[in-house]
XYZ file of C-alpha atoms in Angstrom:
275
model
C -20.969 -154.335 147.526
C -22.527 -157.541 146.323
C -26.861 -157.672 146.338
C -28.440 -161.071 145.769
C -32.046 -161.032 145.757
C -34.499 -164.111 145.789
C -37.026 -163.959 142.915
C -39.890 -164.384 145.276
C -38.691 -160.796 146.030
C -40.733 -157.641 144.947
C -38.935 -155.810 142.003
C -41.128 -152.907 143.824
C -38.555 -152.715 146.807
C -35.682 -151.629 144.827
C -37.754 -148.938 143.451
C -38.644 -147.819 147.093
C -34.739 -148.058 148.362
C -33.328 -144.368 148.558
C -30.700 -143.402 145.888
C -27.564 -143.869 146.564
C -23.915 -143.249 144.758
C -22.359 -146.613 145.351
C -20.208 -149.765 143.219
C -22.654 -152.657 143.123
C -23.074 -155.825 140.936
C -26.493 -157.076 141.326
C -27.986 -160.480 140.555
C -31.960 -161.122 140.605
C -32.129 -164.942 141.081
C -34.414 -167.899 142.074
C -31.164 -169.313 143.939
C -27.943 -168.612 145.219
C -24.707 -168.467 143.395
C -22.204 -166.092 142.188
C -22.473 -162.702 140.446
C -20.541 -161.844 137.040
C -18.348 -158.869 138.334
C -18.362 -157.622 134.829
C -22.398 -156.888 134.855
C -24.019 -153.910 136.248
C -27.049 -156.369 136.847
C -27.246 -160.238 136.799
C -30.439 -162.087 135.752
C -30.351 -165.820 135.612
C -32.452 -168.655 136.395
C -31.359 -171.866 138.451
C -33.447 -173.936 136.365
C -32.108 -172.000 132.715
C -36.078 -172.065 131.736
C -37.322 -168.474 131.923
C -36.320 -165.350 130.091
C -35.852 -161.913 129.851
C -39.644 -159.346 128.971
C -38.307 -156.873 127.833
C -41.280 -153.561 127.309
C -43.989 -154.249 124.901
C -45.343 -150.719 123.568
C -47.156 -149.863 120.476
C -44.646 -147.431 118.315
C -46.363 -145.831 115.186
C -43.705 -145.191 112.973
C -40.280 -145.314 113.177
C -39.401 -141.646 112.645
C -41.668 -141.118 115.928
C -41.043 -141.414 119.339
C -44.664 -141.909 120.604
C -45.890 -143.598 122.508
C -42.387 -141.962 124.795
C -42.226 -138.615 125.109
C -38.987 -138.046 122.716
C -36.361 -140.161 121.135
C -33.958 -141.398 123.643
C -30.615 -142.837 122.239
C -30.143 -146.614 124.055
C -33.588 -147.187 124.319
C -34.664 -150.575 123.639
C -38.601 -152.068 123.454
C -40.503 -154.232 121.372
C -42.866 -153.272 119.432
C -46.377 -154.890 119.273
C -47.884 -152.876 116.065
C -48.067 -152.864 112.734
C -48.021 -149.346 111.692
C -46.901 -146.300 109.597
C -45.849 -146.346 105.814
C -42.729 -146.647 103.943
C -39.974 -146.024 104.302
C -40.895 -145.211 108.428
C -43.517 -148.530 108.783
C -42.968 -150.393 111.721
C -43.623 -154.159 112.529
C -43.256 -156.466 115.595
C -40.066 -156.983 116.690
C -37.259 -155.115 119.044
C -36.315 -152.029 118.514
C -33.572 -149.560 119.452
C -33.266 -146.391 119.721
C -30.642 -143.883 117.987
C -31.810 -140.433 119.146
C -33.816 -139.542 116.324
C -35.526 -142.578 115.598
C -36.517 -146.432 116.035
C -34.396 -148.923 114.608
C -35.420 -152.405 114.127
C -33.055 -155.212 115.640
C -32.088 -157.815 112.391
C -29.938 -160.572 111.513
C -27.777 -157.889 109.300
C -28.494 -154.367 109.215
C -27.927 -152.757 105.771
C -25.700 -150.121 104.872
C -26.261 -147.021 102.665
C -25.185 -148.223 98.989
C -26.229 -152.386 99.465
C -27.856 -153.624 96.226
C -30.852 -156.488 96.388
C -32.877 -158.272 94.524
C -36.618 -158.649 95.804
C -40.278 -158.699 94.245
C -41.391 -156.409 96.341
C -42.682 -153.459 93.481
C -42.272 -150.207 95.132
C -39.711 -148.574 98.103
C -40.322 -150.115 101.278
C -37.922 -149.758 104.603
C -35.621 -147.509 103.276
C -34.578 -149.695 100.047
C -35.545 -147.787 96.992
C -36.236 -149.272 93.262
C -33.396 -148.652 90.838
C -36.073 -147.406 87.677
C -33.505 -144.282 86.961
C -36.124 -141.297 88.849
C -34.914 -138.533 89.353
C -32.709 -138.405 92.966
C -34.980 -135.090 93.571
C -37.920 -136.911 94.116
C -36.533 -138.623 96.964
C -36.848 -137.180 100.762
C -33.993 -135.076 102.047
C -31.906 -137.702 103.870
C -32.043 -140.477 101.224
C -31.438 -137.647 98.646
C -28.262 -136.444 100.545
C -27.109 -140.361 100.437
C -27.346 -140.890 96.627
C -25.853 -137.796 96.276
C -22.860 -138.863 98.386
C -22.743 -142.193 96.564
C -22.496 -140.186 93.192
C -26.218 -140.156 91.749
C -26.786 -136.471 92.170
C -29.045 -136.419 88.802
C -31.024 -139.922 88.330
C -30.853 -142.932 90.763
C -29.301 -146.180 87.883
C -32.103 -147.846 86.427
C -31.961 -151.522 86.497
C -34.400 -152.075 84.355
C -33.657 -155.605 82.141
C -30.112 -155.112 83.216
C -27.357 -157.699 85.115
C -25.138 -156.057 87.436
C -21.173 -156.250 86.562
C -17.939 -155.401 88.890
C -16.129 -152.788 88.006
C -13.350 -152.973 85.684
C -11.463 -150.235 87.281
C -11.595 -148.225 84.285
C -15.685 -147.881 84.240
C -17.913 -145.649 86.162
C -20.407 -147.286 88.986
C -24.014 -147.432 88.358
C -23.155 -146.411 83.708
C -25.254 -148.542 82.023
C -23.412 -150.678 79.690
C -23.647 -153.684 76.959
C -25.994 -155.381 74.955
C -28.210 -158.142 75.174
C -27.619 -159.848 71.923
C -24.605 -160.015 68.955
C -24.125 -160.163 65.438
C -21.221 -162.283 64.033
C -19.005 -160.000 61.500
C -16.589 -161.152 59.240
C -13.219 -160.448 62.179
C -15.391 -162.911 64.037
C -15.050 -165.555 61.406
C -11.931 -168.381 61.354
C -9.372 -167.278 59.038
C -10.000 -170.112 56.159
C -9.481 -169.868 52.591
C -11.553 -171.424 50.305
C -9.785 -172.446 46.470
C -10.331 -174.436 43.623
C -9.071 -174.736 40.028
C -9.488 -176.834 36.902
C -6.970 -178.906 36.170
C -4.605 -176.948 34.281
C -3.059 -179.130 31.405
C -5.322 -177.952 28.579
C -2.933 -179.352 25.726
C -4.393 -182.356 23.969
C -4.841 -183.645 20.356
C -7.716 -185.134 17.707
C -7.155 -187.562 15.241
C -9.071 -187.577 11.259
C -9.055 -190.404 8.549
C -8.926 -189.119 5.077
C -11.033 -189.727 2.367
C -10.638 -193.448 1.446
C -8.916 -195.378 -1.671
C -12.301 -195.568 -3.974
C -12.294 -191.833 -5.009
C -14.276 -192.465 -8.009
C -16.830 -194.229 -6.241
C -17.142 -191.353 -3.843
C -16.840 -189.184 -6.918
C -13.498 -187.252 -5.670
C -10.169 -186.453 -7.456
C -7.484 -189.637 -7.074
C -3.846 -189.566 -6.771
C -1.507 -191.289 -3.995
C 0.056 -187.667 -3.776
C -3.569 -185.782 -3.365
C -3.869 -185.304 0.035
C -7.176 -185.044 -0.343
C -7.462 -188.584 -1.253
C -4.779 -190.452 0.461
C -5.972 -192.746 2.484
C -3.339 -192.413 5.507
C -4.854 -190.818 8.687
C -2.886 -187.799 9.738
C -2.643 -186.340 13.641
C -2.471 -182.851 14.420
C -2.475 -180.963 17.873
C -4.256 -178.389 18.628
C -2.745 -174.852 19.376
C -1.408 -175.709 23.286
C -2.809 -172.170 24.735
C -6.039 -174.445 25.506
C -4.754 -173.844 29.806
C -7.552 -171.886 31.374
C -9.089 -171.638 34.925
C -12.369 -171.192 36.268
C -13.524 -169.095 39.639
C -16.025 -170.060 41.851
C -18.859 -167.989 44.323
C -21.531 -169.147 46.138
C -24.253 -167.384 48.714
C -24.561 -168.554 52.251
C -27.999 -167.413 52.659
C -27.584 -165.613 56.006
C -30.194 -162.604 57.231
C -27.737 -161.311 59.493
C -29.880 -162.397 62.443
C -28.319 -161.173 65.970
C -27.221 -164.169 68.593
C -29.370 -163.507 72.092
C -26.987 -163.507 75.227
C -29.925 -163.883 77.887
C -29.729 -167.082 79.858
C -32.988 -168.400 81.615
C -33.481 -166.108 84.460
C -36.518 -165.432 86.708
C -37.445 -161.726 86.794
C -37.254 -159.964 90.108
C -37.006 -155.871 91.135
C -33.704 -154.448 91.956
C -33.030 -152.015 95.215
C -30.417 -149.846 96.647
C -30.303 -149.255 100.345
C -30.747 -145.138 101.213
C -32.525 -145.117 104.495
C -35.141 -143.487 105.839
């Protein structure tokens, strides 16, 4: 069976019809035309300019059914307030429903373990600040979470840290590296520095000796006293004059570590637990 009702039409009339267990499709429209037989109930507008109110209530938290009675799973409202604290505070927007409590409709919903960056300073919706507290502190369901992602002691503090991918070999959330080197000598090019004198050391001196006029100069004469002949005479000296000479010098270094932090802007880091 196949209901179309005119929008002019009282919603209040299908309230007053008796119950009945029947297959219907049915279509609440400003004009005629024909029903999706895949939908349970068809809205639409001839004119494709009105929408869809959906129930506007005031919720006060989101671990909190009030202002219903008790949670109901699949049901959907938007909420008007502002209200409640972290991790539970509420704000305006459309909510579902799980069964045990209110769930606000996003873009992308996170998931138990998602990392962010954010300058908010303290937990807020069920992210919590990775500072390395204690996973103790935390409520019972967010507790049970860490635990479950393998931080049963401390939560990973992120403090001045990047985040890395896994190698494989290392263990998620182990705080690792360093922020700054120091060159050593394996980090060095492999150059050898030499020098040397030159090596030919031999070499030879020449003397005139005392001249012709030996009287004058008041010295013994003779053409066979050597100490008067006047011929000049060469003589080398001993040859094991080869020698070498080493060389050292300082570089003047202090040994000062290399930084490996880039410019950066300074945020808070979270991980996603819940509420």
């Amino acid at each position: 069976m196949i209901k179309t009702l005119g929008g002019s039409i009282l919603l209040t009339l299908l309230l007053c019809l008796p119950t009945t267990n029947t297959n219907a499709q049915i279509k609440i429209s400003n004009a005629s035309g024909v029903i999706n037989s895949e939908s349970l109930l068809h809205l639409e507008s001839s004119s494709n300019d009105r929408g869809f109110l959906l129930t506007r209530i005031a919720l006060q938290a989101a671990n909190t059914a009030v202002p219903l009675a008790s949670h109901i799973a699949g049901m959907i409202v938007f909420n008007t307030a502002t209200a409640g604290t972290a991790p539970n505070n509420v704000t305006p927007g459309l909510y579902y429903n799980n069964g045990t409590q209110w769930i606000k409709l996003t873009t992308k919903t996170p998931q138990v373990g998602d990392i962010k960056n954010g300058f908010q300073s303290a937990d807020h919706n069920g992210w919590y600040l990775l500072n390395g507290r204690t996973v103790s502190t935390l409520a019972v369901n967010p507790r049970a979470r860490a635990t479950a992602l393998g931080f049963s002691t401390n939560l990973p503090d992120a403090s001045d840290r990047y985040l890395k991918n896994t190698s494989g070999t290392d263990n998620l959330g182990t705080a690792a590296g360093a922020n700054s080197f120091s060159l050593t000598q394996a980090n060095l090019p492999n150059v050898t520095f030499s020098g040397s004198t030159n090596t030919t050391g031999s070499h030879t001196h020449t003397y005139t000796d005392n001249p012709l006029n030996t009287v004058a100069n008041g010295v013994a004469s003779g053409t066979n006293n050597p100490v008067s002949d006047t011929s000049s005479v060469n003589d080398n000296t001993n040859s094991s004059g080869d020698h070498t000479h080493t060389l050292s010098f300082s570089l003047g270094g202090s040994s000062q570590p290399v930084s490996l932090v880039p410019n950066n802007i300074i945020t808070n880091v979270f991980i996603y637990l819940g509420s």
